[in-house]
């Protein structure tokens, strides 16, 4: 097989799944946890972006590689090498992780509607869910999701970077200090777990292997740079948006000791530049993030569940569309039944998304080392080492958090 590298413009054309993955990830959870990181700890947790970048690229590339070499999406490959029971367990764990994410996203749409129109957040969430269901049953789902998410991502980047510039930009010395001093400030462990779980998840890489099928990727993309370009685009998109939010939180909210627990406090990020219009702009950004994430994540949850039980996984299949509606209904019941602030629920939900990492990460790591998977190919020593480090880091963080909890 001729291993020809694609030109820059051809690589741009091959990028697609990573953009959708970025939109799925950048939901209310990212905005909320990033705001909390900056507001509560200033620049001290900036170093988290280093493992997030490392882990995010590693998880996506490892998942893509397994799929492109075996010709099977992740969970199908797990079924092939480890049996039905293993595939079902991974399918269920990733499904539950996505459901928690959806619960947070529903709360996010409600919080956004509250900021924009002053209505009860539950009523606002219901209105947006009706629009979302309509989108589910329209044709050419993948194409529409890709374009809409790209638009939302650019909108968020503009909103937060304008705010960052308006407050004079970050303190360079404190930023460098935050990037180089790897430690958890007192009381930051659970926040760090929620932050990492939303930004760099093995579930994201697994879902990407199903999106690559929609994009009609082939084994050539393993060699021509398409796979790497897509993974980098995905992670850069997350860091560019989330990084600006953390920095604005560190500059604007941390000196005032503002603790984020409501949509109004979240909009304080933009007040230095936008004043009384801050709730409107934050509402638009939060709504774009929540809606784009909901649009992709509810499909993701059912795709992964179906994959676990060896059912259809293409986005236009009726079982995916109907299943997504069922997930929305269940998630809505949980969201609306919660008695606290929607911001609190977003935070709790995103910590819970880490449920899939110990299980799915284990099987994906083992797959990457299997000789049958790498047969006829040069052994990917660097990627294997990176996967062990990434999985180990996530697992240690979860275990330490559980020990502290109990």
CSV table of C-alpha atoms in Angstrom, one decimal:
chain,number,residue,atom,x,y,z
A,1,UNK,CA,0.0,0.0,0.0
A,2,UNK,CA,1.4,3.4,-1.0
A,3,UNK,CA,1.7,5.6,2.1
A,4,UNK,CA,1.2,9.1,0.6
A,5,UNK,CA,0.8,12.1,2.8
A,6,UNK,CA,-2.1,14.4,2.0
A,7,UNK,CA,-1.6,18.1,1.4
A,8,UNK,CA,-2.8,20.6,4.0
A,9,UNK,CA,-6.0,21.4,2.1
A,10,UNK,CA,-6.8,17.7,1.5
A,11,UNK,CA,-6.3,17.1,5.2
A,12,UNK,CA,-8.8,19.7,6.0
A,13,UNK,CA,-11.3,17.9,3.8
A,14,UNK,CA,-10.7,14.6,5.7
A,15,UNK,CA,-11.3,16.3,9.1
A,16,UNK,CA,-14.9,15.7,10.3
A,17,UNK,CA,-15.4,13.2,13.1
A,18,UNK,CA,-13.0,15.2,15.3
A,19,UNK,CA,-15.1,18.4,14.8
A,20,UNK,CA,-18.3,16.6,15.8
A,21,UNK,CA,-16.5,15.1,18.8
A,22,UNK,CA,-15.4,18.6,19.8
A,23,UNK,CA,-19.0,19.9,19.7
A,24,UNK,CA,-20.2,16.9,21.7
A,25,UNK,CA,-17.5,17.6,24.3
A,26,UNK,CA,-17.9,21.4,24.5
A,27,UNK,CA,-21.2,21.5,26.3
A,28,UNK,CA,-22.4,23.1,29.5
A,29,UNK,CA,-20.1,20.8,31.4
A,30,UNK,CA,-17.0,22.2,29.8
A,31,UNK,CA,-18.2,25.8,30.3
A,32,UNK,CA,-19.3,25.2,33.9
A,33,UNK,CA,-16.3,23.2,35.1
A,34,UNK,CA,-13.8,25.5,33.2
A,35,UNK,CA,-15.5,28.5,34.9
A,36,UNK,CA,-15.3,26.8,38.3
A,37,UNK,CA,-11.6,25.9,37.7
A,38,UNK,CA,-10.7,29.6,37.0
A,39,UNK,CA,-13.0,31.1,39.6
A,40,UNK,CA,-12.1,28.8,42.5
A,41,UNK,CA,-8.4,28.2,41.9
A,42,UNK,CA,-7.2,31.0,39.6
A,43,UNK,CA,-4.3,29.9,37.5
A,44,UNK,CA,-3.3,27.0,39.7
A,45,UNK,CA,-5.0,24.3,37.6
A,46,UNK,CA,-3.9,25.4,34.2
A,47,UNK,CA,-1.5,22.4,34.2
A,48,UNK,CA,-4.5,20.1,33.6
A,49,UNK,CA,-4.6,21.2,30.0
A,50,UNK,CA,-1.2,19.4,29.5
A,51,UNK,CA,-2.5,15.9,30.4
A,52,UNK,CA,-5.9,16.7,28.7
A,53,UNK,CA,-4.1,17.4,25.4
A,54,UNK,CA,-1.9,14.3,25.8
A,55,UNK,CA,-4.8,12.1,26.8
A,56,UNK,CA,-7.3,13.5,24.3
A,57,UNK,CA,-5.1,12.9,21.3
A,58,UNK,CA,-4.0,9.5,22.6
A,59,UNK,CA,-7.5,8.2,23.2
A,60,UNK,CA,-8.7,9.3,19.8
A,61,UNK,CA,-5.7,8.1,17.8
A,62,UNK,CA,-5.7,4.7,19.6
A,63,UNK,CA,-9.4,4.2,18.9
A,64,UNK,CA,-9.0,5.2,15.2
A,65,UNK,CA,-6.0,2.9,14.8
A,66,UNK,CA,-7.8,-0.1,16.2
A,67,UNK,CA,-10.7,0.5,13.9
A,68,UNK,CA,-8.7,1.2,10.7
A,69,UNK,CA,-6.5,-1.9,11.2
A,70,UNK,CA,-9.3,-4.3,12.1
A,71,UNK,CA,-12.0,-2.8,9.9
A,72,UNK,CA,-14.3,-2.7,13.0
A,73,UNK,CA,-15.5,0.1,15.2
A,74,UNK,CA,-14.3,-0.1,18.8
A,75,UNK,CA,-17.0,-2.1,20.5
A,76,UNK,CA,-17.3,-4.5,17.6
A,77,UNK,CA,-13.6,-5.1,17.9
A,78,UNK,CA,-14.0,-5.7,21.6
A,79,UNK,CA,-16.7,-8.3,20.8
A,80,UNK,CA,-14.5,-10.0,18.2
A,81,UNK,CA,-11.5,-10.3,20.5
A,82,UNK,CA,-13.1,-10.6,24.0
A,83,UNK,CA,-16.6,-11.9,23.4
A,84,UNK,CA,-20.2,-10.7,23.7
A,85,UNK,CA,-20.2,-10.2,27.5
A,86,UNK,CA,-17.2,-7.8,27.3
A,87,UNK,CA,-18.9,-5.8,24.5
A,88,UNK,CA,-22.2,-5.5,26.4
A,89,UNK,CA,-20.4,-4.3,29.6
A,90,UNK,CA,-18.4,-1.7,27.6
A,91,UNK,CA,-21.6,-0.7,25.7
A,92,UNK,CA,-23.5,-0.2,28.9
A,93,UNK,CA,-20.8,1.7,30.7
A,94,UNK,CA,-20.2,4.1,27.9
A,95,UNK,CA,-24.0,4.5,27.5
A,96,UNK,CA,-24.4,5.4,31.2
A,97,UNK,CA,-21.5,7.9,30.9
A,98,UNK,CA,-23.3,9.6,28.0
A,99,UNK,CA,-26.6,9.6,29.8
A,100,UNK,CA,-25.0,11.5,32.7
A,101,UNK,CA,-23.6,13.9,30.1
A,102,UNK,CA,-27.1,14.4,28.6
A,103,UNK,CA,-28.6,15.1,32.0
A,104,UNK,CA,-26.0,17.9,32.4
A,105,UNK,CA,-26.7,19.2,28.8
A,106,UNK,CA,-30.5,19.4,29.5
A,107,UNK,CA,-29.8,21.4,32.6
A,108,UNK,CA,-27.5,23.6,30.5
A,109,UNK,CA,-30.2,24.4,27.9
A,110,UNK,CA,-32.5,25.4,30.8
A,111,UNK,CA,-29.9,27.6,32.4
A,112,UNK,CA,-29.3,29.3,29.0
A,113,UNK,CA,-33.0,30.0,28.5
A,114,UNK,CA,-33.2,31.4,32.0
A,115,UNK,CA,-30.4,33.8,31.2
A,116,UNK,CA,-31.9,34.8,27.8
A,117,UNK,CA,-35.6,35.1,28.7
A,118,UNK,CA,-35.8,35.0,32.5
A,119,UNK,CA,-38.2,32.0,32.3
A,120,UNK,CA,-38.0,29.0,34.6
A,121,UNK,CA,-35.1,26.8,33.5
A,122,UNK,CA,-37.3,23.7,33.2
A,123,UNK,CA,-39.7,25.3,30.8
A,124,UNK,CA,-36.8,26.6,28.8
A,125,UNK,CA,-35.3,23.2,28.6
A,126,UNK,CA,-38.6,21.7,27.4
A,127,UNK,CA,-38.9,24.2,24.6
A,128,UNK,CA,-35.4,23.4,23.3
A,129,UNK,CA,-36.0,19.6,23.6
A,130,UNK,CA,-38.9,19.9,21.2
A,131,UNK,CA,-36.7,21.6,18.7
A,132,UNK,CA,-34.1,18.9,19.2
A,133,UNK,CA,-36.5,16.1,18.6
A,134,UNK,CA,-37.4,17.7,15.3
A,135,UNK,CA,-33.7,17.7,14.3
A,136,UNK,CA,-33.5,14.0,15.2
A,137,UNK,CA,-36.0,12.9,12.5
A,138,UNK,CA,-34.7,15.1,9.7
A,139,UNK,CA,-32.6,13.6,6.9
A,140,UNK,CA,-28.8,13.7,6.4
A,141,UNK,CA,-28.3,13.8,10.2
A,142,UNK,CA,-24.5,13.6,10.1
A,143,UNK,CA,-24.0,16.5,7.7
A,144,UNK,CA,-26.3,18.8,9.6
A,145,UNK,CA,-24.7,18.0,12.9
A,146,UNK,CA,-21.2,18.6,11.5
A,147,UNK,CA,-22.1,22.1,10.1
A,148,UNK,CA,-24.2,23.2,13.1
A,149,UNK,CA,-21.5,22.2,15.6
A,150,UNK,CA,-18.8,23.9,13.6
A,151,UNK,CA,-20.8,27.2,13.7
A,152,UNK,CA,-21.4,26.9,17.5
A,153,UNK,CA,-17.7,26.3,18.2
A,154,UNK,CA,-16.7,29.4,16.3
A,155,UNK,CA,-19.4,31.4,18.1
A,156,UNK,CA,-18.1,30.3,21.5
A,157,UNK,CA,-14.5,31.0,20.6
A,158,UNK,CA,-15.4,34.6,19.6
A,159,UNK,CA,-17.5,35.3,22.7
A,160,UNK,CA,-14.9,34.2,25.2
A,161,UNK,CA,-11.8,35.5,23.5
A,162,UNK,CA,-13.4,39.0,23.2
A,163,UNK,CA,-14.1,38.8,26.9
A,164,UNK,CA,-10.5,37.7,27.6
A,165,UNK,CA,-9.0,40.6,25.6
A,166,UNK,CA,-11.4,43.1,27.3
A,167,UNK,CA,-10.0,42.3,30.7
A,168,UNK,CA,-6.4,42.8,29.6
A,169,UNK,CA,-5.4,39.2,29.0
A,170,UNK,CA,-3.8,36.7,31.3
A,171,UNK,CA,-0.9,37.3,33.7
A,172,UNK,CA,2.0,35.6,32.0
A,173,UNK,CA,4.0,34.9,35.1
A,174,UNK,CA,1.0,33.3,36.9
A,175,UNK,CA,0.1,31.4,33.7
A,176,UNK,CA,3.6,29.8,33.4
A,177,UNK,CA,3.5,29.0,37.1
A,178,UNK,CA,0.1,27.4,36.7
A,179,UNK,CA,1.3,25.3,33.8
A,180,UNK,CA,4.5,24.1,35.5
A,181,UNK,CA,3.4,23.4,39.1
A,182,UNK,CA,1.6,20.1,39.0
A,183,UNK,CA,-0.4,19.9,42.2
A,184,UNK,CA,-4.0,19.8,43.4
A,185,UNK,CA,-5.0,22.8,45.5
A,186,UNK,CA,-7.0,21.9,48.6
A,187,UNK,CA,-10.5,20.8,47.7
A,188,UNK,CA,-9.9,20.7,44.0
A,189,UNK,CA,-9.7,16.9,43.3
A,190,UNK,CA,-13.4,16.3,42.4
A,191,UNK,CA,-13.5,19.5,40.3
A,192,UNK,CA,-10.3,18.2,38.5
A,193,UNK,CA,-12.0,14.8,37.9
A,194,UNK,CA,-15.1,16.5,36.4
A,195,UNK,CA,-12.9,18.8,34.3
A,196,UNK,CA,-10.8,16.0,32.9
A,197,UNK,CA,-13.8,13.7,32.4
A,198,UNK,CA,-15.5,16.2,30.2
A,199,UNK,CA,-12.3,17.2,28.2
A,200,UNK,CA,-10.5,13.9,27.6
A,201,UNK,CA,-12.7,10.8,27.6
A,202,UNK,CA,-12.1,7.3,26.2
A,203,UNK,CA,-15.8,7.3,25.4
A,204,UNK,CA,-15.1,10.2,22.9
A,205,UNK,CA,-12.5,8.1,21.1
A,206,UNK,CA,-14.8,5.1,20.9
A,207,UNK,CA,-17.6,7.1,19.5
A,208,UNK,CA,-15.3,8.6,17.0
A,209,UNK,CA,-14.8,5.2,15.4
A,210,UNK,CA,-18.5,5.1,14.5
A,211,UNK,CA,-18.4,8.7,13.1
A,212,UNK,CA,-15.4,7.8,10.9
A,213,UNK,CA,-17.6,5.2,9.3
A,214,UNK,CA,-20.1,8.0,8.5
A,215,UNK,CA,-17.2,10.0,7.0
A,216,UNK,CA,-16.2,6.9,5.0
A,217,UNK,CA,-12.6,6.8,6.3
A,218,UNK,CA,-10.4,3.9,5.1
A,219,UNK,CA,-7.1,2.4,6.2
A,220,UNK,CA,-5.3,5.0,4.0
A,221,UNK,CA,-6.2,7.6,6.6
A,222,UNK,CA,-3.9,5.8,9.1
A,223,UNK,CA,-0.9,6.7,6.9
A,224,UNK,CA,-1.8,9.9,5.0
A,225,UNK,CA,-2.1,12.0,8.1
A,226,UNK,CA,-5.9,12.2,8.1
A,227,UNK,CA,-6.3,10.4,11.4
A,228,UNK,CA,-3.7,12.5,13.2
A,229,UNK,CA,-5.1,15.8,11.8
A,230,UNK,CA,-8.6,14.9,12.9
A,231,UNK,CA,-7.4,14.0,16.5
A,232,UNK,CA,-5.4,17.2,16.7
A,233,UNK,CA,-8.3,19.3,15.4
A,234,UNK,CA,-10.6,17.8,18.1
A,235,UNK,CA,-8.2,18.4,21.0
A,236,UNK,CA,-7.2,21.9,19.9
A,237,UNK,CA,-10.8,22.9,19.5
A,238,UNK,CA,-11.5,21.9,23.1
A,239,UNK,CA,-8.4,23.6,24.6
A,240,UNK,CA,-8.9,26.8,22.6
A,241,UNK,CA,-12.4,27.3,23.9
A,242,UNK,CA,-12.0,25.9,27.5
A,243,UNK,CA,-8.6,27.7,28.0
A,244,UNK,CA,-10.2,31.1,27.4
A,245,UNK,CA,-13.0,30.3,29.9
A,246,UNK,CA,-10.5,29.2,32.6
A,247,UNK,CA,-8.4,32.4,32.1
A,248,UNK,CA,-11.4,34.7,32.2
A,249,UNK,CA,-12.6,33.0,35.4
A,250,UNK,CA,-9.1,33.4,36.9
A,251,UNK,CA,-8.9,37.1,36.0
A,252,UNK,CA,-12.5,38.2,36.6
A,253,UNK,CA,-14.1,35.9,39.2
A,254,UNK,CA,-11.2,34.5,41.3
A,255,UNK,CA,-10.2,37.9,42.8
A,256,UNK,CA,-13.8,38.6,43.8
A,257,UNK,CA,-14.1,35.1,45.4
A,258,UNK,CA,-17.2,34.4,43.3
A,259,UNK,CA,-18.4,30.8,43.7
A,260,UNK,CA,-20.4,29.6,40.6
A,261,UNK,CA,-23.6,27.9,41.6
A,262,UNK,CA,-26.2,29.6,39.3
A,263,UNK,CA,-26.6,30.9,35.7
A,264,UNK,CA,-26.4,34.5,36.9
A,265,UNK,CA,-23.0,33.9,38.5
A,266,UNK,CA,-21.8,32.1,35.4
A,267,UNK,CA,-22.7,35.2,33.3
A,268,UNK,CA,-20.3,37.2,35.5
A,269,UNK,CA,-17.5,36.0,33.3
A,270,UNK,CA,-18.5,38.5,30.6
A,271,UNK,CA,-19.6,41.5,32.7
A,272,UNK,CA,-16.3,43.5,32.5
A,273,UNK,CA,-16.8,43.9,28.8
A,274,UNK,CA,-20.5,43.5,28.2
A,275,UNK,CA,-22.0,44.9,31.4
A,276,UNK,CA,-25.8,44.4,31.5
A,277,UNK,CA,-25.7,42.4,28.2
A,278,UNK,CA,-23.5,39.7,29.8
A,279,UNK,CA,-26.4,37.4,30.6
A,280,UNK,CA,-27.6,37.5,27.0
A,281,UNK,CA,-24.3,36.7,25.5
A,282,UNK,CA,-23.5,34.0,28.1
A,283,UNK,CA,-27.0,32.6,27.5
A,284,UNK,CA,-26.4,32.4,23.7
A,285,UNK,CA,-23.0,30.7,24.3
A,286,UNK,CA,-24.4,28.3,26.8
A,287,UNK,CA,-27.4,27.5,24.6
A,288,UNK,CA,-25.1,26.9,21.6
A,289,UNK,CA,-22.9,24.6,23.7
A,290,UNK,CA,-25.8,22.7,25.2
A,291,UNK,CA,-27.8,22.3,22.0
A,292,UNK,CA,-24.8,21.2,19.9
A,293,UNK,CA,-23.7,18.8,22.6
A,294,UNK,CA,-27.2,17.4,23.1
A,295,UNK,CA,-27.5,17.0,19.3
A,296,UNK,CA,-24.5,14.8,19.2
A,297,UNK,CA,-24.4,13.2,22.6
A,298,UNK,CA,-27.9,11.6,22.7
A,299,UNK,CA,-27.1,9.9,19.4
A,300,UNK,CA,-23.7,8.9,20.8
A,301,UNK,CA,-25.3,7.2,23.8
A,302,UNK,CA,-27.6,5.0,21.7
A,303,UNK,CA,-25.0,4.2,19.1
A,304,UNK,CA,-22.7,2.9,21.9
A,305,UNK,CA,-25.6,1.0,23.6
A,306,UNK,CA,-26.6,-0.6,20.2
A,307,UNK,CA,-23.0,-1.5,19.5
A,308,UNK,CA,-22.8,-3.3,22.9
A,309,UNK,CA,-25.7,-5.5,21.9
A,310,UNK,CA,-24.6,-5.8,18.2
A,311,UNK,CA,-27.5,-3.7,16.9
A,312,UNK,CA,-27.4,-1.1,14.0
A,313,UNK,CA,-25.2,2.0,14.7
A,314,UNK,CA,-25.7,4.3,11.7
A,315,UNK,CA,-27.0,7.6,12.7
A,316,UNK,CA,-30.0,7.6,10.3
A,317,UNK,CA,-31.3,4.2,11.6
A,318,UNK,CA,-34.8,4.4,13.3
A,319,UNK,CA,-33.6,2.6,16.4
A,320,UNK,CA,-30.9,5.3,17.0
A,321,UNK,CA,-33.5,8.1,16.5
A,322,UNK,CA,-36.1,6.6,18.7
A,323,UNK,CA,-33.5,5.5,21.3
A,324,UNK,CA,-32.2,9.1,21.4
A,325,UNK,CA,-35.7,10.4,22.2
A,326,UNK,CA,-36.1,7.8,25.0
A,327,UNK,CA,-32.7,8.9,26.5
A,328,UNK,CA,-33.9,12.5,26.3
A,329,UNK,CA,-37.2,11.7,28.1
A,330,UNK,CA,-35.4,9.7,30.9
A,331,UNK,CA,-32.7,12.4,31.3
A,332,UNK,CA,-35.3,15.1,31.4
A,333,UNK,CA,-37.1,13.3,34.2
A,334,UNK,CA,-33.9,13.1,36.2
A,335,UNK,CA,-33.0,16.8,35.4
A,336,UNK,CA,-36.4,18.2,36.3
A,337,UNK,CA,-36.6,16.1,39.4
A,338,UNK,CA,-33.4,17.6,40.8
A,339,UNK,CA,-34.2,20.2,43.5
A,340,UNK,CA,-31.1,22.3,43.2
A,341,UNK,CA,-29.6,24.7,40.7
A,342,UNK,CA,-29.1,23.5,37.1
A,343,UNK,CA,-25.4,24.6,37.4
A,344,UNK,CA,-25.0,22.2,40.4
A,345,UNK,CA,-26.5,19.4,38.4
A,346,UNK,CA,-24.2,20.0,35.4
A,347,UNK,CA,-21.2,19.8,37.8
A,348,UNK,CA,-22.4,16.5,39.4
A,349,UNK,CA,-23.3,15.0,36.1
A,350,UNK,CA,-19.9,15.6,34.6
A,351,UNK,CA,-18.1,14.0,37.5
A,352,UNK,CA,-20.4,10.9,36.9
A,353,UNK,CA,-19.3,10.7,33.3
A,354,UNK,CA,-16.0,9.1,34.4
A,355,UNK,CA,-17.9,5.8,35.0
A,356,UNK,CA,-16.8,4.5,31.6
A,357,UNK,CA,-13.1,5.1,31.9
A,358,UNK,CA,-12.1,2.1,34.1
A,359,UNK,CA,-14.0,-0.4,32.0
A,360,UNK,CA,-13.8,0.8,28.4
A,361,UNK,CA,-10.2,2.1,28.8
A,362,UNK,CA,-9.0,-1.3,30.0
A,363,UNK,CA,-10.2,-3.1,26.9
A,364,UNK,CA,-9.0,-0.4,24.5
A,365,UNK,CA,-5.6,-0.5,26.1
A,366,UNK,CA,-5.3,-4.3,25.8
A,367,UNK,CA,-6.5,-4.2,22.1
A,368,UNK,CA,-3.7,-1.8,21.2
A,369,UNK,CA,-1.2,-4.3,22.4
A,370,UNK,CA,-2.7,-7.4,20.7
A,371,UNK,CA,-0.5,-8.9,18.0
A,372,UNK,CA,-3.6,-9.7,15.8
A,373,UNK,CA,-4.6,-6.1,15.7
A,374,UNK,CA,-1.1,-4.9,14.7
A,375,UNK,CA,-0.5,-7.8,12.4
A,376,UNK,CA,1.6,-6.7,9.4
A,377,UNK,CA,2.2,-3.3,10.9
A,378,UNK,CA,5.1,-1.7,12.7
A,379,UNK,CA,4.4,-1.9,16.4
A,380,UNK,CA,3.3,1.5,17.8
A,381,UNK,CA,5.5,1.7,20.8
A,382,UNK,CA,5.0,5.4,21.4
A,383,UNK,CA,1.2,5.1,21.1
A,384,UNK,CA,1.1,2.1,23.4
A,385,UNK,CA,3.2,3.9,26.0
A,386,UNK,CA,1.0,7.0,25.7
A,387,UNK,CA,-2.2,4.9,26.2
A,388,UNK,CA,-0.8,3.2,29.3
A,389,UNK,CA,0.1,6.6,30.8
A,390,UNK,CA,-3.3,8.1,29.9
A,391,UNK,CA,-5.4,5.2,31.2
A,392,UNK,CA,-3.2,5.0,34.3
A,393,UNK,CA,-3.6,8.7,35.1
A,394,UNK,CA,-7.4,8.6,34.7
A,395,UNK,CA,-7.7,5.4,36.8
A,396,UNK,CA,-5.5,6.8,39.6
A,397,UNK,CA,-7.5,10.0,39.7
A,398,UNK,CA,-10.8,8.1,39.9
A,399,UNK,CA,-9.5,5.7,42.6
A,400,UNK,CA,-8.1,8.5,44.8
A,401,UNK,CA,-11.4,10.4,44.4
A,402,UNK,CA,-13.3,7.3,45.5
A,403,UNK,CA,-11.0,6.8,48.5
A,404,UNK,CA,-11.5,10.4,49.6
A,405,UNK,CA,-15.3,10.1,49.1
A,406,UNK,CA,-15.7,7.0,51.3
